[in-house]
PDB file of N, CA, C and O in Angstrom:
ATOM      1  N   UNK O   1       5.649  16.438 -11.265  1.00  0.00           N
ATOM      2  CA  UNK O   1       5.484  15.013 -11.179  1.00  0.00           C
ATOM      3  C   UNK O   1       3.992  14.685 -11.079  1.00  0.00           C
ATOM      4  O   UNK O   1       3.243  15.280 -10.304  1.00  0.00           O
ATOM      5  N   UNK O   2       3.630  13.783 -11.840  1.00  0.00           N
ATOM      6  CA  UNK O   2       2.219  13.542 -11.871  1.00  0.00           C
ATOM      7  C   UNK O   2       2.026  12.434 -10.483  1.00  0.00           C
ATOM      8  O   UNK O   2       2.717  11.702  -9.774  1.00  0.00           O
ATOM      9  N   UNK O   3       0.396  12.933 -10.670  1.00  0.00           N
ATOM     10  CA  UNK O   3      -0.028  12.172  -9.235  1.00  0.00           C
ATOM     11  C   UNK O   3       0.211  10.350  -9.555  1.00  0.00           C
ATOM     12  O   UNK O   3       0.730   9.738  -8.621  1.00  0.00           O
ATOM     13  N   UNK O   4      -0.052   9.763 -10.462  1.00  0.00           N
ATOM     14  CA  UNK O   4       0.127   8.221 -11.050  1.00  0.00           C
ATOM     15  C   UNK O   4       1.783   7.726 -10.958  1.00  0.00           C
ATOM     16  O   UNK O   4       2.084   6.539 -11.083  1.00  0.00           O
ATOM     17  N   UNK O   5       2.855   8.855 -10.713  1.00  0.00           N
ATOM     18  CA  UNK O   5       4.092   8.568 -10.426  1.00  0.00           C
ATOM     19  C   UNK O   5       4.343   8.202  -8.941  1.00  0.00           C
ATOM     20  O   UNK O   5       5.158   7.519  -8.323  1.00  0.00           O
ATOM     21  N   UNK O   6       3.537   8.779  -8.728  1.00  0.00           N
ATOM     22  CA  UNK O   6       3.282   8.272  -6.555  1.00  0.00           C
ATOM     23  C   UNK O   6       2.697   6.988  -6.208  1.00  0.00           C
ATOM     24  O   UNK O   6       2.629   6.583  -5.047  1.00  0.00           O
ATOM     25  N   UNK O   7       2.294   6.379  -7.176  1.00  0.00           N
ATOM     26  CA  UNK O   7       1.155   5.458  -6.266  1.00  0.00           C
ATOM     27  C   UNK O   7       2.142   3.992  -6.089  1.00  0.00           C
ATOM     28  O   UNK O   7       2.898   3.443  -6.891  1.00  0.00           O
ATOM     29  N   UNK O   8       1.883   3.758  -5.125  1.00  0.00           N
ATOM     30  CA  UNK O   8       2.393   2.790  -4.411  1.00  0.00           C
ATOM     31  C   UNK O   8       2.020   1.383  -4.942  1.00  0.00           C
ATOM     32  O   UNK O   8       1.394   0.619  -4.206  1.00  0.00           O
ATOM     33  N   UNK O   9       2.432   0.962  -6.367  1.00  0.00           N
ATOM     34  CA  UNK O   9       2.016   0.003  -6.672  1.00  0.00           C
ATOM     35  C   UNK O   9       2.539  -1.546  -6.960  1.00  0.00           C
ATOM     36  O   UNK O   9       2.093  -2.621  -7.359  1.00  0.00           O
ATOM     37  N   UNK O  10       3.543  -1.064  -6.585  1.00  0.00           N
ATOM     38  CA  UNK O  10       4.567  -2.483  -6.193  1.00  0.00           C
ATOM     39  C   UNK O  10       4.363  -3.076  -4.889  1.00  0.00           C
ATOM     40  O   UNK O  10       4.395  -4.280  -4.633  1.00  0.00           O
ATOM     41  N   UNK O  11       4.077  -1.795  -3.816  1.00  0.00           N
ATOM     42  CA  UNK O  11       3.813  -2.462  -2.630  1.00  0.00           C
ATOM     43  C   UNK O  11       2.605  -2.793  -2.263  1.00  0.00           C
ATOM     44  O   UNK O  11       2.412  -3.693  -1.446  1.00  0.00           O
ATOM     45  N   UNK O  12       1.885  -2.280  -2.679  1.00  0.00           N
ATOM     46  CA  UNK O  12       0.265  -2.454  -2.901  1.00  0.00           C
ATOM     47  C   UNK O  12       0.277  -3.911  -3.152  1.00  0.00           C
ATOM     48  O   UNK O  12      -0.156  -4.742  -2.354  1.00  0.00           O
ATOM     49  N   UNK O  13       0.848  -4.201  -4.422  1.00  0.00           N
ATOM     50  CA  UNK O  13       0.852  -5.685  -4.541  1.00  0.00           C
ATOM     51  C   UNK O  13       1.556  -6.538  -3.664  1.00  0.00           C
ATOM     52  O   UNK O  13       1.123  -7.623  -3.276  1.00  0.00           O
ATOM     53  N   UNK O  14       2.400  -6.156  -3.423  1.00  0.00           N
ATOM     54  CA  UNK O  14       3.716  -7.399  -2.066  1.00  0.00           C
ATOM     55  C   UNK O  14       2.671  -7.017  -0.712  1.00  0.00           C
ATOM     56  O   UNK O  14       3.187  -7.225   0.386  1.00  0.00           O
ATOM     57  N   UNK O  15       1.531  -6.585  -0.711  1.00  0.00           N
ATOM     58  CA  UNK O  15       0.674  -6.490   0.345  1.00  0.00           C
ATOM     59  C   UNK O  15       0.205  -7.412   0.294  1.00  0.00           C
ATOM     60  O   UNK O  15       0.285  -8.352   1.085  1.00  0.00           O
ATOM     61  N   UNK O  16      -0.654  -7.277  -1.098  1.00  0.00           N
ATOM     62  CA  UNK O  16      -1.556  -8.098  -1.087  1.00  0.00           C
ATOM     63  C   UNK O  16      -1.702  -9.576  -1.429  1.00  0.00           C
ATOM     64  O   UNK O  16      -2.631 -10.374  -1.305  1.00  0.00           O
ATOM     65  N   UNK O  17      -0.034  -9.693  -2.065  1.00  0.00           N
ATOM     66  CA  UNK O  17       0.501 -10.903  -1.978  1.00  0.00           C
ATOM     67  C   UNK O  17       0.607 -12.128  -0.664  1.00  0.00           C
ATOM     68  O   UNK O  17       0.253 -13.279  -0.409  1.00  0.00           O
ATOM     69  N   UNK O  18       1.292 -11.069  -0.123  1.00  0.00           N
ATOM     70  CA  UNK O  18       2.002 -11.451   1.260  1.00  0.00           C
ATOM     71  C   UNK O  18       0.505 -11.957   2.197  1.00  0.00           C
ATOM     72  O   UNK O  18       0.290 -13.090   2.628  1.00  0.00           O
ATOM     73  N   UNK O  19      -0.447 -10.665   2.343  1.00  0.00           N
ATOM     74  CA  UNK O  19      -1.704 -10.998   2.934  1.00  0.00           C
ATOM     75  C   UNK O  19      -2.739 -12.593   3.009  1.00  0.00           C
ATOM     76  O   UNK O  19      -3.343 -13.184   3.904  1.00  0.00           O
ATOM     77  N   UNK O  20      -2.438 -12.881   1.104  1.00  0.00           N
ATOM     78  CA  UNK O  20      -3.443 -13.655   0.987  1.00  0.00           C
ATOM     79  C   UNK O  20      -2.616 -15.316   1.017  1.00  0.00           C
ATOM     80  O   UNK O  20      -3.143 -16.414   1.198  1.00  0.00           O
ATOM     81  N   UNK O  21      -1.088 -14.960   0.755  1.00  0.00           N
ATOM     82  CA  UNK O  21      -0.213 -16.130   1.140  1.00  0.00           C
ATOM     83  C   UNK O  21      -0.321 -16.223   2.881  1.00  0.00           C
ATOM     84  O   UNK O  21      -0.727 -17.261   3.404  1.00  0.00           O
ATOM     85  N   UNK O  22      -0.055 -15.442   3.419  1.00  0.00           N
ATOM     86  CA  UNK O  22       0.045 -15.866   4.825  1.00  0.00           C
ATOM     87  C   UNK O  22      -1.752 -16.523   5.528  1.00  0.00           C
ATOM     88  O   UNK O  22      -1.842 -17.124   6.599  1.00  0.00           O
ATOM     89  N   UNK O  23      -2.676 -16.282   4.832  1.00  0.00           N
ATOM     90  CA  UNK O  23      -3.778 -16.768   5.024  1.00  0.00           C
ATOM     91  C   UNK O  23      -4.032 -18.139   4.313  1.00  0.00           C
ATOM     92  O   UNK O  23      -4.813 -18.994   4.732  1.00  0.00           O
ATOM     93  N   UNK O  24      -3.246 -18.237   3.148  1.00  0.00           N
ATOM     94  CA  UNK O  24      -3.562 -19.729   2.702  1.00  0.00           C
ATOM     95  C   UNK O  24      -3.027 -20.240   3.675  1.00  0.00           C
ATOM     96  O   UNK O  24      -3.830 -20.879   4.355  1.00  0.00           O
ATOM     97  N   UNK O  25      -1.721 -20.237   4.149  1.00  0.00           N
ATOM     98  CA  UNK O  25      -0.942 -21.173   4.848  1.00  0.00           C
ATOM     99  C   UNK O  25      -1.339 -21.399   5.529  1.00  0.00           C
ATOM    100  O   UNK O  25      -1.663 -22.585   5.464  1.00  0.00           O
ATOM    101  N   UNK O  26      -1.741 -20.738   6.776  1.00  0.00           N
ATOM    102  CA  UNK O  26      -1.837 -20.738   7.802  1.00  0.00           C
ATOM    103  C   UNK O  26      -4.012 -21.114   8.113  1.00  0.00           C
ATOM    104  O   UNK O  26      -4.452 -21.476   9.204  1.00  0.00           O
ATOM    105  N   UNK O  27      -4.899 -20.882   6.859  1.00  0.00           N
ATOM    106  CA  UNK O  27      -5.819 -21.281   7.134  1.00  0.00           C
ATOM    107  C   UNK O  27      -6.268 -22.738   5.654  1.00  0.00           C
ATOM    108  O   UNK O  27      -7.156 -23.588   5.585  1.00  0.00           O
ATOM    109  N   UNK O  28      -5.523 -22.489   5.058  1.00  0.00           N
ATOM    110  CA  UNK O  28      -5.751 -23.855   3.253  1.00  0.00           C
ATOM    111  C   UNK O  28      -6.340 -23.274   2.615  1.00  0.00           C
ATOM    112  O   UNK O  28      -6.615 -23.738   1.509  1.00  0.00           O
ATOM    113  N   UNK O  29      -6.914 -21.738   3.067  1.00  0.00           N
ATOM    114  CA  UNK O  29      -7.556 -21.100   1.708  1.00  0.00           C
ATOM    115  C   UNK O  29      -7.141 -19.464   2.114  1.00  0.00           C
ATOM    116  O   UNK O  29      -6.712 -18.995   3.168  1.00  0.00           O
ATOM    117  N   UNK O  30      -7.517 -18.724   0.590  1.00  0.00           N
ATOM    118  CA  UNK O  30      -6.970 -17.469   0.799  1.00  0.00           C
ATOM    119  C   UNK O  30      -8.274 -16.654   0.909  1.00  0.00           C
ATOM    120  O   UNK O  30      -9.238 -17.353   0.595  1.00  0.00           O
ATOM    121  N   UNK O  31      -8.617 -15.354   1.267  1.00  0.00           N
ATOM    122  CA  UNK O  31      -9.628 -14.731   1.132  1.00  0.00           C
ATOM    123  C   UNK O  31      -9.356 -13.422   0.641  1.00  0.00           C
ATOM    124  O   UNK O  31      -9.047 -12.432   1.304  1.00  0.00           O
ATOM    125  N   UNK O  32      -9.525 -13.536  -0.774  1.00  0.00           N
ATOM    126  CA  UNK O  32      -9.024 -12.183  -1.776  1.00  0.00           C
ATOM    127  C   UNK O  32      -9.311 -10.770  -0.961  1.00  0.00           C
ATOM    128  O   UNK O  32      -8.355 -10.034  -0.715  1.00  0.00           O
ATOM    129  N   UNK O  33     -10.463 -10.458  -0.606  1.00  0.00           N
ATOM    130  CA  UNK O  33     -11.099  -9.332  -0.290  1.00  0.00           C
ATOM    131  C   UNK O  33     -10.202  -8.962   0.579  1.00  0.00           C
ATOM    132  O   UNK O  33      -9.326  -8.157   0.267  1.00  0.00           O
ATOM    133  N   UNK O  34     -10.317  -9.659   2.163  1.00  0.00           N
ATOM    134  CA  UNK O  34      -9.353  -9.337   2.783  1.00  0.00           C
ATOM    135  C   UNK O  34      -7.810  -8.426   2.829  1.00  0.00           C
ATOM    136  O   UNK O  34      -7.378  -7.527   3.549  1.00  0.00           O
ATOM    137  N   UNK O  35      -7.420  -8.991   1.967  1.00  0.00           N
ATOM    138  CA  UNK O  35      -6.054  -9.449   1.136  1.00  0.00           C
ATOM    139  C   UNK O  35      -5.888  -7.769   0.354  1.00  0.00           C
ATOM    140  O   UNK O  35      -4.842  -7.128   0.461  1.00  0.00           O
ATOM    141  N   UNK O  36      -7.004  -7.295  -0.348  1.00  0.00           N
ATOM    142  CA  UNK O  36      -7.144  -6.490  -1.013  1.00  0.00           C
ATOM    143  C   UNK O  36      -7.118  -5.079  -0.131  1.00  0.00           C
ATOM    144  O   UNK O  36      -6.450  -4.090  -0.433  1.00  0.00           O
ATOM    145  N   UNK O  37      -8.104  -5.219   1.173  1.00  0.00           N
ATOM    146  CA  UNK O  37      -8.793  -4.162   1.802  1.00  0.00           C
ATOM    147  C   UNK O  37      -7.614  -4.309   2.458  1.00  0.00           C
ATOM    148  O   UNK O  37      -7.954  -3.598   3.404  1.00  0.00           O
ATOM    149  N   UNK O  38      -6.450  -4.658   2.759  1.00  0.00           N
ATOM    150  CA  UNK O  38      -5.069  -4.603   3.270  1.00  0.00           C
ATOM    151  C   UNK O  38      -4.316  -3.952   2.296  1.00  0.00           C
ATOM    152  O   UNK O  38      -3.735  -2.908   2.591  1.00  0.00           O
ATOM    153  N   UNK O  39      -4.259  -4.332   1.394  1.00  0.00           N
ATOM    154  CA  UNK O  39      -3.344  -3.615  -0.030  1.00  0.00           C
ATOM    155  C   UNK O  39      -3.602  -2.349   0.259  1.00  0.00           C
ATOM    156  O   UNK O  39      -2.709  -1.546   0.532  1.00  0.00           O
ATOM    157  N   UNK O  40      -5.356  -1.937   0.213  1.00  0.00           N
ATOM    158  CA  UNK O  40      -5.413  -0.390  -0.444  1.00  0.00           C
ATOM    159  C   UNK O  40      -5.077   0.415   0.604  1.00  0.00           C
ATOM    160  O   UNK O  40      -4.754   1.603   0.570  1.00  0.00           O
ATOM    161  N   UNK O  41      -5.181  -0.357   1.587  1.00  0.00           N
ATOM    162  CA  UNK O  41      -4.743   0.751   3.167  1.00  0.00           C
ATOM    163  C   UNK O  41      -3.801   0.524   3.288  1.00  0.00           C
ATOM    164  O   UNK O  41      -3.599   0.691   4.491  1.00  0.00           O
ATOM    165  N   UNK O  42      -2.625   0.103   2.683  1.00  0.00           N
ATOM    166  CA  UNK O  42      -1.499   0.016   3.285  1.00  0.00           C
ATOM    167  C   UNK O  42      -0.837   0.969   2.256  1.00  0.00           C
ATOM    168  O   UNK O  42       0.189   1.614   2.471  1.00  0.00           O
ATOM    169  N   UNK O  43      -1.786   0.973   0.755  1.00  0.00           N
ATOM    170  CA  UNK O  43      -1.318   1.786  -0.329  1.00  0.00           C
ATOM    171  C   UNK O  43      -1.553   3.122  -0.267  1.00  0.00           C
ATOM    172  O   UNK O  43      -0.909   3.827  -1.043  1.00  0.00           O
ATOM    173  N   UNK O  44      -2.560   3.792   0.701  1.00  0.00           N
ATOM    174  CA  UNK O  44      -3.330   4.902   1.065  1.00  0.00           C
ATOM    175  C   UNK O  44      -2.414   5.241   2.364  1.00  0.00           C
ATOM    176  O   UNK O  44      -2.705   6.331   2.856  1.00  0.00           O
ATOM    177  N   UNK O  45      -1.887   4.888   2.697  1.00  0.00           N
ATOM    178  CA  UNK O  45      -0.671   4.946   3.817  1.00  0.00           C
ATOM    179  C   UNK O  45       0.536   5.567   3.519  1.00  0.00           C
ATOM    180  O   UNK O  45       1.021   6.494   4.167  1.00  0.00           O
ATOM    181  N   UNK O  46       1.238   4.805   2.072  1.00  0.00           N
ATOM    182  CA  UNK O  46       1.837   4.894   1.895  1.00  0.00           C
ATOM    183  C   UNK O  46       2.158   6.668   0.974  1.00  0.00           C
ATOM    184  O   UNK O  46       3.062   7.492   1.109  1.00  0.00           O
ATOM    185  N   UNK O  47       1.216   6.639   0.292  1.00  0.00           N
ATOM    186  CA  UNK O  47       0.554   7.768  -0.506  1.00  0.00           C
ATOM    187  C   UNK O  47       0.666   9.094   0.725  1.00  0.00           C
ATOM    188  O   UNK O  47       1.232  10.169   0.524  1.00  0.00           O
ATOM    189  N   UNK O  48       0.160   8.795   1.658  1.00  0.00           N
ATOM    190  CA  UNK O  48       0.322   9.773   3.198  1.00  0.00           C
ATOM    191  C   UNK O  48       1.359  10.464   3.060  1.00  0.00           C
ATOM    192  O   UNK O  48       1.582  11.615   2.682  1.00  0.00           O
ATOM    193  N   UNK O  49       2.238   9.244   3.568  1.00  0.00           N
ATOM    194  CA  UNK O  49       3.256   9.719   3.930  1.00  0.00           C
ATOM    195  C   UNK O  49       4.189  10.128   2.820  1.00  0.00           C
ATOM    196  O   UNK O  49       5.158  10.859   3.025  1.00  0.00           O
ATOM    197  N   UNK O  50       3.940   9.744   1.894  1.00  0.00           N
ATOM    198  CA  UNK O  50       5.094  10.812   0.798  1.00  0.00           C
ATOM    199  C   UNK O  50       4.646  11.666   0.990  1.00  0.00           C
ATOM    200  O   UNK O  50       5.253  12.330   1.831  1.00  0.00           O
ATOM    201  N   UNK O  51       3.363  12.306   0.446  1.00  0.00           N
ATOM    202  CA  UNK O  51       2.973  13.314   0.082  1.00  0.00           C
ATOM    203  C   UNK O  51       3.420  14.297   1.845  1.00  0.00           C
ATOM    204  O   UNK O  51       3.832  15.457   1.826  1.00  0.00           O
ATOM    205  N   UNK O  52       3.247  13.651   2.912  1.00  0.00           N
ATOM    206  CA  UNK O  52       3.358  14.566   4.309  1.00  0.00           C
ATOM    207  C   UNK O  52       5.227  14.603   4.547  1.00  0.00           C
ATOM    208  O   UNK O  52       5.659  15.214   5.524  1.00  0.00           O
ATOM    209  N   UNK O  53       6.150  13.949   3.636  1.00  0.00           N
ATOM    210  CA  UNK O  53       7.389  13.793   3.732  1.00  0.00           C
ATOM    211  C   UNK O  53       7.955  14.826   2.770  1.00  0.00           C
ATOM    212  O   UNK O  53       9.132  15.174   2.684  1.00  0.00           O
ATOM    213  N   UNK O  54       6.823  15.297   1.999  1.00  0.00           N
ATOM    214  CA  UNK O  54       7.757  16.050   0.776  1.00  0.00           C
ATOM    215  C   UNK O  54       6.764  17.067   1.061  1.00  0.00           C
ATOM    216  O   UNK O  54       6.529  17.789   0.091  1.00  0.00           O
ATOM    217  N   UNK O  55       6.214  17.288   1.955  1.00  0.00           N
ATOM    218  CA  UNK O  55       5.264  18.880   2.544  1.00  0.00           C
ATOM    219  C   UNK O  55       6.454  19.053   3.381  1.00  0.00           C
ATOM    220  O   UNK O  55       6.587  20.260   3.588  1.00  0.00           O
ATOM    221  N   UNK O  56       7.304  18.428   3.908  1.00  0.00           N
ATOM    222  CA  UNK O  56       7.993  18.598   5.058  1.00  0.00           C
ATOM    223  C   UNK O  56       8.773  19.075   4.643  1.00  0.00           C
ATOM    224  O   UNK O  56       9.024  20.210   5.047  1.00  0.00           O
ATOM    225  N   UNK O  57       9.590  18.477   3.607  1.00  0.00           N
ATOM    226  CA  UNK O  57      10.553  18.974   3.167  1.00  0.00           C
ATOM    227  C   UNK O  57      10.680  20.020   2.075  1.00  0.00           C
ATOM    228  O   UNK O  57      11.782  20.136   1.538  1.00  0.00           O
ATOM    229  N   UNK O  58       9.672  20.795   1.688  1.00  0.00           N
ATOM    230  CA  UNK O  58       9.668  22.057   1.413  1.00  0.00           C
ATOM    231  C   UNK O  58       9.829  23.198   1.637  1.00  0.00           C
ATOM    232  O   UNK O  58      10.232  24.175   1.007  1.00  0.00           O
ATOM    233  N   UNK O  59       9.261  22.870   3.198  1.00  0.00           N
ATOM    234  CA  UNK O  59       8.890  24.063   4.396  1.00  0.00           C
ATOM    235  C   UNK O  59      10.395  24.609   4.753  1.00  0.00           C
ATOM    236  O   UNK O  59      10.546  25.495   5.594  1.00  0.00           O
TER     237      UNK O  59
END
């Protein structure tokens, strides 16, 4: 399985969706960056833990 079959990119986006909606609302404007630097850590997270879920389950 190639490494580009792992990447978390649906949720990456419903991150960064979710991030920059809950900041419009709640402030009338969104702040992309933010929004983003939430995506990739939540996408670099996610990436973790497969990869430490399917080390596990090898062993």
């Amino acid at each position: 399985m190639a490494f580009a079959d792992n990447l978390p990119i649906s949720e990456s986006l419903g991150v960064f969706v979710g991030v920059a909606g809950m900041d419009w609302l709640a402030d009338g404007q969104a702040e992309p960056v933010k929004a983003l630097l939430a995506a990739v850590a939540a996408g670099a997270a996610i990436v973790v833990a497969r990869r430490w879920l399917r080390h596990r389950r090898k062993d």
